[in-house]
Short mmCIF file of N, CA and C in Angstrom, two decimals:
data_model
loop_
_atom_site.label_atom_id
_atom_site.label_comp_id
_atom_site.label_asym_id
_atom_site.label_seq_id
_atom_site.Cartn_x
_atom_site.Cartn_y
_atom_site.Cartn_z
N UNK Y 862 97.52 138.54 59.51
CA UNK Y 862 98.43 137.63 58.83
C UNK Y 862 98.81 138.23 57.48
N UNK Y 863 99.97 137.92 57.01
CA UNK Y 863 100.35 138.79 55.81
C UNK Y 863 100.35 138.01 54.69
N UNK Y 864 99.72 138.70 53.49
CA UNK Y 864 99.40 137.35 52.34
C UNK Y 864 100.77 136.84 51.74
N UNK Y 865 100.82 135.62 51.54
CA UNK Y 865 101.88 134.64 50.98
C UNK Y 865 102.38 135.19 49.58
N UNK Y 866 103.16 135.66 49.42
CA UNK Y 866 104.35 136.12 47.60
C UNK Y 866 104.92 134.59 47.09
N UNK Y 867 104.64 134.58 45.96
CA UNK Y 867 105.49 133.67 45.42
C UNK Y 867 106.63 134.05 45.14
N UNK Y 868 107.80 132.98 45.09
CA UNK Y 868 109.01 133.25 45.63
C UNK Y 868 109.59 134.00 44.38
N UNK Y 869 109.17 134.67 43.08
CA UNK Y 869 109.08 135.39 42.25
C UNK Y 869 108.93 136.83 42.50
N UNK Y 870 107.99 136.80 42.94
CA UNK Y 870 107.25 138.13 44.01
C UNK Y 870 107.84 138.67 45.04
N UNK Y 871 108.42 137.63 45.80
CA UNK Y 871 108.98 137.93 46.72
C UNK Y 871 110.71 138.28 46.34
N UNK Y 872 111.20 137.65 45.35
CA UNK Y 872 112.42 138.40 45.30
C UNK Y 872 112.47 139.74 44.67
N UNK Y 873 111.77 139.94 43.57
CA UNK Y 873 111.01 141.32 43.32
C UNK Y 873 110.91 142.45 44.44
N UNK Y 874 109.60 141.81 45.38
CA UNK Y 874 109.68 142.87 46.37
C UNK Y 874 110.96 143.22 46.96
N UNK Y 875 111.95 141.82 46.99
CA UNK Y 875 112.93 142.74 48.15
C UNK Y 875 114.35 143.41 46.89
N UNK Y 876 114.39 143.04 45.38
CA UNK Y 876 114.81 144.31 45.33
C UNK Y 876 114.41 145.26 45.16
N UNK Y 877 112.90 145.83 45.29
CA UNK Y 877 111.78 146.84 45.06
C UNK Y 877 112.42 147.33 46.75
N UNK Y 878 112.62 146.69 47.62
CA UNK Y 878 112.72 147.56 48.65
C UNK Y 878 114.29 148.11 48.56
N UNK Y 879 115.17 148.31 47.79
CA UNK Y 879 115.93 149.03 47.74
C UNK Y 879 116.16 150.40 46.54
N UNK Y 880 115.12 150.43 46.05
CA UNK Y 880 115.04 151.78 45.25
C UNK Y 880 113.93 151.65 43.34
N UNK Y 881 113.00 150.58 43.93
CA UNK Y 881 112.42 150.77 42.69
C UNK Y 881 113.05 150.53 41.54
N UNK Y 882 112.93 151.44 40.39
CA UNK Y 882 113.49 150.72 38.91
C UNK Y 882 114.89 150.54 38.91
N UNK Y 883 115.43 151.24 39.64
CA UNK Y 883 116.70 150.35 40.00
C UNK Y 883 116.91 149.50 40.40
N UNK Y 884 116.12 148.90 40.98
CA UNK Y 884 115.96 147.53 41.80
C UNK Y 884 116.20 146.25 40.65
N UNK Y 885 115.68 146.52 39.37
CA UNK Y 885 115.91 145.69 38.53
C UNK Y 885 116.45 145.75 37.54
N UNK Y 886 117.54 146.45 37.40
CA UNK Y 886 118.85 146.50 36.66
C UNK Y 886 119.52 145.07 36.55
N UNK Y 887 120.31 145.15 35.62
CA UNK Y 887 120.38 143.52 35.22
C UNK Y 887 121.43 142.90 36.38
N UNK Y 888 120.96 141.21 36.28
CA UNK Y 888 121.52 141.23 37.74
C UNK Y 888 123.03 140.25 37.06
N UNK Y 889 123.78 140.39 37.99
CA UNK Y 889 125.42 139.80 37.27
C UNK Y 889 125.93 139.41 38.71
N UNK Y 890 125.31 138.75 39.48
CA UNK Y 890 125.25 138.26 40.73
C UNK Y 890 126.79 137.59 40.58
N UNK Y 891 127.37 137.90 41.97
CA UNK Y 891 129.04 137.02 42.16
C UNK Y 891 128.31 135.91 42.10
N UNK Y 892 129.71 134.92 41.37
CA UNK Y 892 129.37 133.37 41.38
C UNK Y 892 131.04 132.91 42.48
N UNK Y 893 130.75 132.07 43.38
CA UNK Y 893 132.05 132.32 44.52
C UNK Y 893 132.44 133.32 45.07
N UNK Y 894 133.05 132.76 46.49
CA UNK Y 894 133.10 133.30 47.38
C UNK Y 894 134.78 133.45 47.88
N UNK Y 895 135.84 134.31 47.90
CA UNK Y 895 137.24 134.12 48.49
C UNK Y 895 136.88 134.15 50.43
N UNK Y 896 136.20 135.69 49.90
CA UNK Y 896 136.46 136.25 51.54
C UNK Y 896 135.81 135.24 52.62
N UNK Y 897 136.39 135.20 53.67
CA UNK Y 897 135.58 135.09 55.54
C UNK Y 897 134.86 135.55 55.93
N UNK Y 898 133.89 134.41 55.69
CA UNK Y 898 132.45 135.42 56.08
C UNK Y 898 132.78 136.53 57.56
N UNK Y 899 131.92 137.32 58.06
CA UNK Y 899 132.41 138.33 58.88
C UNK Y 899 132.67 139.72 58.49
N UNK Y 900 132.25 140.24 57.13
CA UNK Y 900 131.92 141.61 57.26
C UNK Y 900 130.92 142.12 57.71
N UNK Y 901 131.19 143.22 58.49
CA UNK Y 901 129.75 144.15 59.01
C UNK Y 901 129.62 145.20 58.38
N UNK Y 902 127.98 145.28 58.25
CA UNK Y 902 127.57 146.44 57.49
C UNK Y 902 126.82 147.21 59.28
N UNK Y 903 127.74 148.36 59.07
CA UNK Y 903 127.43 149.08 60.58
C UNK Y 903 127.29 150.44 60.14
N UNK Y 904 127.19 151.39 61.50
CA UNK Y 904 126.62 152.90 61.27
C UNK Y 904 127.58 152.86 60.56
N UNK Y 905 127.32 153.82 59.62
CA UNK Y 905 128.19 154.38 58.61
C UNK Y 905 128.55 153.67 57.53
N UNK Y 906 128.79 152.45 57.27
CA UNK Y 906 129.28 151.71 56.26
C UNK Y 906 130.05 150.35 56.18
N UNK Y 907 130.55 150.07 55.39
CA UNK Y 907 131.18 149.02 55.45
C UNK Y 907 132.34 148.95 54.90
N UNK Y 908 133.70 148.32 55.44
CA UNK Y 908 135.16 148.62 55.27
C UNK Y 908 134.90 150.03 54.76
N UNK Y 909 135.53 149.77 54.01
CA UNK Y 909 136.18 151.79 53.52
C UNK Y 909 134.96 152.30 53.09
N UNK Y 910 133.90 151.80 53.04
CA UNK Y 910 132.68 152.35 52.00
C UNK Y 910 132.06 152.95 53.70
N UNK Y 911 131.38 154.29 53.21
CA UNK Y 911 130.78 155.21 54.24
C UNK Y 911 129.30 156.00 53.42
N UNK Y 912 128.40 156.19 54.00
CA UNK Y 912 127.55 157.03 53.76
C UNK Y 912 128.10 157.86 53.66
N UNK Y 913 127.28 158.93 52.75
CA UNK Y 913 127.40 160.07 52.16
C UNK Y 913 129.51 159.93 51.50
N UNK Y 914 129.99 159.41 51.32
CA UNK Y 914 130.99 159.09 50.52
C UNK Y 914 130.94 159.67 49.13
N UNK Y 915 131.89 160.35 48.83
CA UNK Y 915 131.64 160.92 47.14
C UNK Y 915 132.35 159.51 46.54
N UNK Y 916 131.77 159.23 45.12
CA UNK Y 916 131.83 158.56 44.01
C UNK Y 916 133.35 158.02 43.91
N UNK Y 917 134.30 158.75 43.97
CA UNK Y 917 135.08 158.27 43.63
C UNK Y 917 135.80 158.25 44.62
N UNK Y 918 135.76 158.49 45.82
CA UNK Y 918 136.02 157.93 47.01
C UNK Y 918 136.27 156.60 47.44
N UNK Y 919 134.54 156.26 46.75
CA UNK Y 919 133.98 154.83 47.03
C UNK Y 919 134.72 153.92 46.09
N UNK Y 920 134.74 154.65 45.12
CA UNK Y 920 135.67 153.55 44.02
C UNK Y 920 136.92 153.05 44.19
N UNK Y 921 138.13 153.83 44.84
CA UNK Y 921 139.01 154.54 45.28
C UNK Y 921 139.32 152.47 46.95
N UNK Y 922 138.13 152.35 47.27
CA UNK Y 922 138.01 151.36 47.78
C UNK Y 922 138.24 149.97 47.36
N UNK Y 923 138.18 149.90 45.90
CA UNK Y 923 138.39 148.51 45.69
C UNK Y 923 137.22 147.46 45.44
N UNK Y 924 135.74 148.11 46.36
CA UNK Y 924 135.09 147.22 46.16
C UNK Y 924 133.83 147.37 45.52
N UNK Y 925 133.98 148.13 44.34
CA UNK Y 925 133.23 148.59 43.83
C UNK Y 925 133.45 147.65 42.08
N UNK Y 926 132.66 147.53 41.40
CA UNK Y 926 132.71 146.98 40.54
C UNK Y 926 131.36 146.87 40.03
N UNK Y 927 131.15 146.98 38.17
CA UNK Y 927 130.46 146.94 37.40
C UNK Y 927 129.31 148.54 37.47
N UNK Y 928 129.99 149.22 37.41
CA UNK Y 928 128.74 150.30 37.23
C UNK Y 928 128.08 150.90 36.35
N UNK Y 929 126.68 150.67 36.90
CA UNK Y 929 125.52 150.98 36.12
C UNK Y 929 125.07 152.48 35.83
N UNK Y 930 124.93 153.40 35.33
CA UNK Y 930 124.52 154.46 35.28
C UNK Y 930 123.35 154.85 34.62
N UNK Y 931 122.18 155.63 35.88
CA UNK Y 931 121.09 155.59 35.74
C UNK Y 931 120.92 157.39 35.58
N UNK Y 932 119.61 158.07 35.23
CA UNK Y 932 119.56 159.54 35.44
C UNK Y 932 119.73 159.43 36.82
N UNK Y 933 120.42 160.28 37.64
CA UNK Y 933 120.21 161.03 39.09
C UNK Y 933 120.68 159.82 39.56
N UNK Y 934 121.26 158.45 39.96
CA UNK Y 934 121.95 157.80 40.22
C UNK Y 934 122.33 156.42 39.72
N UNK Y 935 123.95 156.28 40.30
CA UNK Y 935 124.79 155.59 39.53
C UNK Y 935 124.65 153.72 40.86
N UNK Y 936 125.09 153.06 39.94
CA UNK Y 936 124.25 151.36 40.86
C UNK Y 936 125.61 150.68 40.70
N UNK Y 937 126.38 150.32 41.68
CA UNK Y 937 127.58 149.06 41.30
C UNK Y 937 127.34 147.70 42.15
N UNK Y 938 127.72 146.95 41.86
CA UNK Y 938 127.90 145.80 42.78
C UNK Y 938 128.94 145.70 43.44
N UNK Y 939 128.87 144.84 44.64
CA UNK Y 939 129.91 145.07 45.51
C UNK Y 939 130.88 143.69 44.99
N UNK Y 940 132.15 143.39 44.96
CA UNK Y 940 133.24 142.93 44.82
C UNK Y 940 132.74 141.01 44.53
N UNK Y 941 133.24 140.77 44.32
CA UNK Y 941 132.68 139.14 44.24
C UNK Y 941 133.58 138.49 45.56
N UNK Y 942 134.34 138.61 45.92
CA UNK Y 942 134.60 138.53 47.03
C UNK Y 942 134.11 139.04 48.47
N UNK Y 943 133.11 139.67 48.36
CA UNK Y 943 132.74 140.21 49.09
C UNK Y 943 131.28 139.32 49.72
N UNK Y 944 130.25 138.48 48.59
CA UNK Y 944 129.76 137.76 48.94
C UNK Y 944 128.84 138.19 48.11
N UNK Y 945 127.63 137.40 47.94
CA UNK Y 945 126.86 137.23 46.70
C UNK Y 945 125.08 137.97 47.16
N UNK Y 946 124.99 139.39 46.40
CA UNK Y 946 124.09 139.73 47.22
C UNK Y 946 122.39 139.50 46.27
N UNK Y 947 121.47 139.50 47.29
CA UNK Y 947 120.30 139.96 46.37
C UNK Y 947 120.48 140.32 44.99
N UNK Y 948 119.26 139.84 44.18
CA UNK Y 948 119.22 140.57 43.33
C UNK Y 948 118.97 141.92 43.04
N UNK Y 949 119.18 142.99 42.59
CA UNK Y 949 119.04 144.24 43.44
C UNK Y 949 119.99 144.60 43.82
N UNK Y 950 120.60 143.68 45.02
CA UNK Y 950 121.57 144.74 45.85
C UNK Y 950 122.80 145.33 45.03
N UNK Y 951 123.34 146.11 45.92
CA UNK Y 951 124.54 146.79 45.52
C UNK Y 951 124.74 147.88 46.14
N UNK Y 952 125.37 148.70 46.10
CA UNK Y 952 125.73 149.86 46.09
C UNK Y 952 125.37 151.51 45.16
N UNK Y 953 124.72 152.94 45.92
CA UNK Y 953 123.83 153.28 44.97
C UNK Y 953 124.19 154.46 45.81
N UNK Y 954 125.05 155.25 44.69
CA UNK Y 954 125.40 156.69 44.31
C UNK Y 954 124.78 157.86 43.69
N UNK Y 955 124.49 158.32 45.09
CA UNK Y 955 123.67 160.03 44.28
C UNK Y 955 124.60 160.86 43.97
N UNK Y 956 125.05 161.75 42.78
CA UNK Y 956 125.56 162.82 42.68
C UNK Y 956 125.84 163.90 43.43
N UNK Y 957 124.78 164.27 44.21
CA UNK Y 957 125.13 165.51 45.48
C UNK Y 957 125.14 164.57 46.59
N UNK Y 958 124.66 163.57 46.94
CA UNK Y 958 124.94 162.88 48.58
C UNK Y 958 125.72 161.86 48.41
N UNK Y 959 126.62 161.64 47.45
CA UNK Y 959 127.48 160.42 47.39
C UNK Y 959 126.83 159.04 47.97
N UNK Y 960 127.43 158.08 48.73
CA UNK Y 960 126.85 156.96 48.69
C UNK Y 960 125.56 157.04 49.25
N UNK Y 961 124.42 156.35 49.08
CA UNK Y 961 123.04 156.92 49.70
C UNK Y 961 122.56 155.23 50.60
N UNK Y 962 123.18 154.24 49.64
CA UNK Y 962 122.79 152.78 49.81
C UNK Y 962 123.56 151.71 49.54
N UNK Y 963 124.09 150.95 51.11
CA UNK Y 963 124.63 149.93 50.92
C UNK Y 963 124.06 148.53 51.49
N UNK Y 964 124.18 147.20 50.36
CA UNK Y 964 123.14 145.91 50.84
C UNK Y 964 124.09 145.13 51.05
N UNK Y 965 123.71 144.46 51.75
CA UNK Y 965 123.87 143.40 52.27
C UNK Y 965 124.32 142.23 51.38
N UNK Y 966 125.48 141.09 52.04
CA UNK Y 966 125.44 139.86 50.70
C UNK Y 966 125.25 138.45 51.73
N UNK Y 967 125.43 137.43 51.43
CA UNK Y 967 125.27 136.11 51.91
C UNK Y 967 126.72 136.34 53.17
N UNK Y 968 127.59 137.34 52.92
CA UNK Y 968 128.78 137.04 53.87
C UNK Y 968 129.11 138.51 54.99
N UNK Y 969 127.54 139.26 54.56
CA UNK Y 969 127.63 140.03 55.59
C UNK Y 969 126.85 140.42 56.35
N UNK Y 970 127.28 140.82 58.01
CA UNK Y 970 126.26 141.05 59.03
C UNK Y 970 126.07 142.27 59.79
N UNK Y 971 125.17 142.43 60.22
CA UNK Y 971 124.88 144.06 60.80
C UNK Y 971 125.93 143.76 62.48
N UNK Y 972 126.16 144.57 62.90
CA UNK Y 972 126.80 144.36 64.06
C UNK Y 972 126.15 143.12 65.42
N UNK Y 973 124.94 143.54 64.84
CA UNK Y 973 123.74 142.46 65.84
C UNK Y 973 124.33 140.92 65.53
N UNK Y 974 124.50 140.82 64.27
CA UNK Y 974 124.06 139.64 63.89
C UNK Y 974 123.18 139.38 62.83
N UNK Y 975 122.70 140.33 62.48
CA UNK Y 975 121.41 140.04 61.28
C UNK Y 975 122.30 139.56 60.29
N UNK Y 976 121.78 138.52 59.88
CA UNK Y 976 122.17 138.18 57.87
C UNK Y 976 121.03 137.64 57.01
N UNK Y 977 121.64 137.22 55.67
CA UNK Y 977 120.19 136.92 55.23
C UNK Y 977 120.07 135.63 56.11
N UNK Y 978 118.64 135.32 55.60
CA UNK Y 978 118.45 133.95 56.03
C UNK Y 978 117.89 134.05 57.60
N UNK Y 979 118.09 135.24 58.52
CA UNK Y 979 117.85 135.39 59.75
C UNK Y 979 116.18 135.51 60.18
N UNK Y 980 115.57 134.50 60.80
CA UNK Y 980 114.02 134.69 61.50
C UNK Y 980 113.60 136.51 61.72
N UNK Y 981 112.50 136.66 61.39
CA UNK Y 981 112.04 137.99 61.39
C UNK Y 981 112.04 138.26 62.89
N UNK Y 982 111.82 137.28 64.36
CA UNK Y 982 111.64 137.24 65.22
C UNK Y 982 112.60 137.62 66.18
N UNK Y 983 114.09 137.05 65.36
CA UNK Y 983 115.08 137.52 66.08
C UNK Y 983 115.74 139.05 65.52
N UNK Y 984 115.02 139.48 64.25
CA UNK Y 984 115.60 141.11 63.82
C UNK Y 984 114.80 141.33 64.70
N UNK Y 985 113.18 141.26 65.09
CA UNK Y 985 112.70 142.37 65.85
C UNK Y 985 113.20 142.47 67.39
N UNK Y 986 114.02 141.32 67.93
CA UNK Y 986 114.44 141.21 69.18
C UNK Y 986 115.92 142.37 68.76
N UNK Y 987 116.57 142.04 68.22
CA UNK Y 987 117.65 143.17 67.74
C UNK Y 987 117.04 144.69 67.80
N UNK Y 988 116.19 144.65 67.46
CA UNK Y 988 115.79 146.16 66.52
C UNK Y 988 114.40 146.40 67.22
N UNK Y 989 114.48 146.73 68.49
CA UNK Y 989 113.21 146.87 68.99
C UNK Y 989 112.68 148.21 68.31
N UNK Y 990 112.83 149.26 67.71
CA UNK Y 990 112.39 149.82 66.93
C UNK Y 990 112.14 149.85 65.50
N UNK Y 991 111.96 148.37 65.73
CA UNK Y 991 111.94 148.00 64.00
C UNK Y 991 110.56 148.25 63.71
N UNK Y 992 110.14 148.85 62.74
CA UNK Y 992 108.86 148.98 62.07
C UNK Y 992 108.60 148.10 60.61
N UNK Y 993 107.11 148.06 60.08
CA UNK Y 993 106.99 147.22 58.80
C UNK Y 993 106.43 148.82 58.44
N UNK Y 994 107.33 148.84 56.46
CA UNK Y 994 106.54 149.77 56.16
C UNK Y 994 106.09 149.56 54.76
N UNK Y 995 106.24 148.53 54.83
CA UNK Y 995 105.45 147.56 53.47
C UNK Y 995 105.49 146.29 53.60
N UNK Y 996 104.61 145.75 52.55
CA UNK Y 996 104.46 144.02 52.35
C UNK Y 996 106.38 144.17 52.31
N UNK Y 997 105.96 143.01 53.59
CA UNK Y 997 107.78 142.14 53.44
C UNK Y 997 108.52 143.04 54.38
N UNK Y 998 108.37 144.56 54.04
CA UNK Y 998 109.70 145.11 54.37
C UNK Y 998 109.42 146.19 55.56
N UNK Y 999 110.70 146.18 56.41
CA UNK Y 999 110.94 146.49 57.56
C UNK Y 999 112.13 147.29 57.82
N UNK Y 1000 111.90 148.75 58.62
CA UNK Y 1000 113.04 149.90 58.91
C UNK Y 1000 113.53 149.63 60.38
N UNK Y 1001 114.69 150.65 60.78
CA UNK Y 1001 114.91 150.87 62.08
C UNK Y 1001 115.89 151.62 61.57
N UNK Y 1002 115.64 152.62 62.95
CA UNK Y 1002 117.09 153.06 62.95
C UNK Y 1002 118.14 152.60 63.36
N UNK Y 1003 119.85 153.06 63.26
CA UNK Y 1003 121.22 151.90 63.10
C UNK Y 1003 121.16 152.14 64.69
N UNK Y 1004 121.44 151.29 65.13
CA UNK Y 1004 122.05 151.74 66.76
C UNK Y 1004 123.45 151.71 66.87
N UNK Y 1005 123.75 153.25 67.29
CA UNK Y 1005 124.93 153.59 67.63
C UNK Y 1005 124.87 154.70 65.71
N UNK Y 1006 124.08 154.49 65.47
CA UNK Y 1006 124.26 155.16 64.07
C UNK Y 1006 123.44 157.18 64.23
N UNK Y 1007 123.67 157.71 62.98
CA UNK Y 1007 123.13 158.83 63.45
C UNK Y 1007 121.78 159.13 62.67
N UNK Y 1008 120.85 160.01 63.32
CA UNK Y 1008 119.07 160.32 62.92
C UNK Y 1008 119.38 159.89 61.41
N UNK Y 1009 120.39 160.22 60.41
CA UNK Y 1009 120.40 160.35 58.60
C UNK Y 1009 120.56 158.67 57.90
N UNK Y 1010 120.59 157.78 58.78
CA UNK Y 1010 120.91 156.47 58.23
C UNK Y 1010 119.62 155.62 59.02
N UNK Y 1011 119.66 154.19 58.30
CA UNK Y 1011 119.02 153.34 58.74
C UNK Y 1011 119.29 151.86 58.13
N UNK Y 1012 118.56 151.29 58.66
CA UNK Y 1012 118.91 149.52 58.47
C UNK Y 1012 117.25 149.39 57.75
N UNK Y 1013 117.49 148.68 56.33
CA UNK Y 1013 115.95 148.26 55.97
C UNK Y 1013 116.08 146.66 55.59
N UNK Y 1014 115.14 145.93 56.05
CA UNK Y 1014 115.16 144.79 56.10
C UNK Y 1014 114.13 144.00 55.11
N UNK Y 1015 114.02 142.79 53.98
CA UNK Y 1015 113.15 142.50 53.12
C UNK Y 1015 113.07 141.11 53.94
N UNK Y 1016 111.95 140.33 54.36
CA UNK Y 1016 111.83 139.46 54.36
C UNK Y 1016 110.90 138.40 53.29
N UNK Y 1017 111.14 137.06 53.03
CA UNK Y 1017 110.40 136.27 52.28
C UNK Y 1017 109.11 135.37 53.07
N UNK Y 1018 108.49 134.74 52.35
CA UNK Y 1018 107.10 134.39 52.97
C UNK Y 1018 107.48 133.17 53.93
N UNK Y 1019 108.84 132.69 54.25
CA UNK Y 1019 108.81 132.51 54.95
C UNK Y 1019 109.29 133.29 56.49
N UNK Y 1020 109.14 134.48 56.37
CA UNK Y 1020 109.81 135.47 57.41
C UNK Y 1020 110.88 135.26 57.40
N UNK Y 1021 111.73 134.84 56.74
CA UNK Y 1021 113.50 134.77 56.97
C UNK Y 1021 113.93 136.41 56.10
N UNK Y 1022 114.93 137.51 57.07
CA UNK Y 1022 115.71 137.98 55.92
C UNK Y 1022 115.84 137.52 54.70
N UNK Y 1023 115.48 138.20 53.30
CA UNK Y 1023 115.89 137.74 52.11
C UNK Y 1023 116.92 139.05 51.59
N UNK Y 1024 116.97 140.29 52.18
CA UNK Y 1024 117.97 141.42 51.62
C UNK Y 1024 118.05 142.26 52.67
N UNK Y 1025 119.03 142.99 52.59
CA UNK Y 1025 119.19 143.79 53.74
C UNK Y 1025 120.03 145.22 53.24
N UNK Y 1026 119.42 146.39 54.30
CA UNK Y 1026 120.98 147.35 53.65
C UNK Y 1026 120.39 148.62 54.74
N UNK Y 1027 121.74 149.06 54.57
CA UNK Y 1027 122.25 149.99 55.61
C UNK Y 1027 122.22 151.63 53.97
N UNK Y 1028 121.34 152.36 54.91
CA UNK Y 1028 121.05 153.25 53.70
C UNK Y 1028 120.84 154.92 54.51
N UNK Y 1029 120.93 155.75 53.49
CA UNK Y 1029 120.65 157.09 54.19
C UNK Y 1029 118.88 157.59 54.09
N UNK Y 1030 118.51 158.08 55.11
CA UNK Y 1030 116.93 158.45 55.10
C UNK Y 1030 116.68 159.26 54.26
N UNK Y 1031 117.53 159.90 53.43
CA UNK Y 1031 117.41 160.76 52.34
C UNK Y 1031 118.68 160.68 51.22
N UNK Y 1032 117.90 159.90 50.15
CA UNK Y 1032 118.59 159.32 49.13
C UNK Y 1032 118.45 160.28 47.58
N UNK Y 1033 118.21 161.16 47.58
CA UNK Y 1033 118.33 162.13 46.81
C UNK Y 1033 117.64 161.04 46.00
N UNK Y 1034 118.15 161.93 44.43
CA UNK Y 1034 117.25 161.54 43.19
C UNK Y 1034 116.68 159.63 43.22
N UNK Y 1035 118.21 159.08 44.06
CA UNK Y 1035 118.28 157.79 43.65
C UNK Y 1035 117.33 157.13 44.12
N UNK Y 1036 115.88 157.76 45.28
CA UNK Y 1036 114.38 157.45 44.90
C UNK Y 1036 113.72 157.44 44.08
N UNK Y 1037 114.21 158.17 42.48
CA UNK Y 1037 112.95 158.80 41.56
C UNK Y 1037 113.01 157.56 41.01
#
């Protein structure tokens, strides 16, 4: 059985599961929503945004907004229209591998179906190669995606998705 986080802890951990001290960069969370719910975060990316994408590519998209600049990588949030993500989440630019990490918001879903809020029971029915590789948090690889990407999943103590993101298995500096 896995020990209970207070819901403090637990939002912590799940932006800890997207890159550590970046994880807690100040948060400027969208307040409202325009878009329909119905974006997918799939192999490769989401609308115009793609793994391994150079910087200004990604910008170049529209849905990039507020960026943070860290040593060895750069942190934006995704669009306020786009849907209101984790604290944490965003979008997270390495210098030599361009985009390395994209999360998830309240208005978007993996091709399966995963969003937040989703039973841990039904990601692992999705993601039969889903693994836990920490308190809370859970990998797989994308299906239909290639060996360099993956889907990582944070759940809260009540096993529901609490963050999600579609990321590359090798994120350059933007691990340090």
């Amino acid at each position: 059985m896995m020990k209970r986080l207070t819901k403090a802890a637990t939002a912590a951990a799940a932006g800890l599961l997207l890159l550590g001290t970046l994880a807690t960069a100040t948060a400027t969370a969208a307040s409202g929503t325009s878009a329909a719910p119905g974006g997918v975060l799939g192999p490769g990316g989401y609308k115009g945004l793609r793994l391994g994408q150079s910087e200004s590519d990604a910008e170049k998209t529209g849905l990039l907004v507020n960026k943070q600049t860290t040593p060895g990588c750069d942190f934006y949030r995704l669009a306020a229209s786009e849907g209101k993500p984790n604290l944490g989440g965003g979008v997270f630019v390495e210098p030599h591998k361009g985009v390395v990490v994209i999360t998830g918001t309240n208005l978007i879903r993996t091709p399966e179906g995963i969003t937040m809020g989703t039973g841990l029971d039904r990601v692992k029915a999705a993601y039969p190669r889903l693994t836990k590789v920490g308190d809370y948090i859970f990998e797989t690889p994308v299906p239909g995606g290639t060996q360099d990407e993956r889907y990582r999943f944070a759940v809260d103590e009540q096993n529901l998705v609490a963050d999600f993101a579609l990321e590359a298995t090798d994120r350059g500096t933007c691990d340090s």
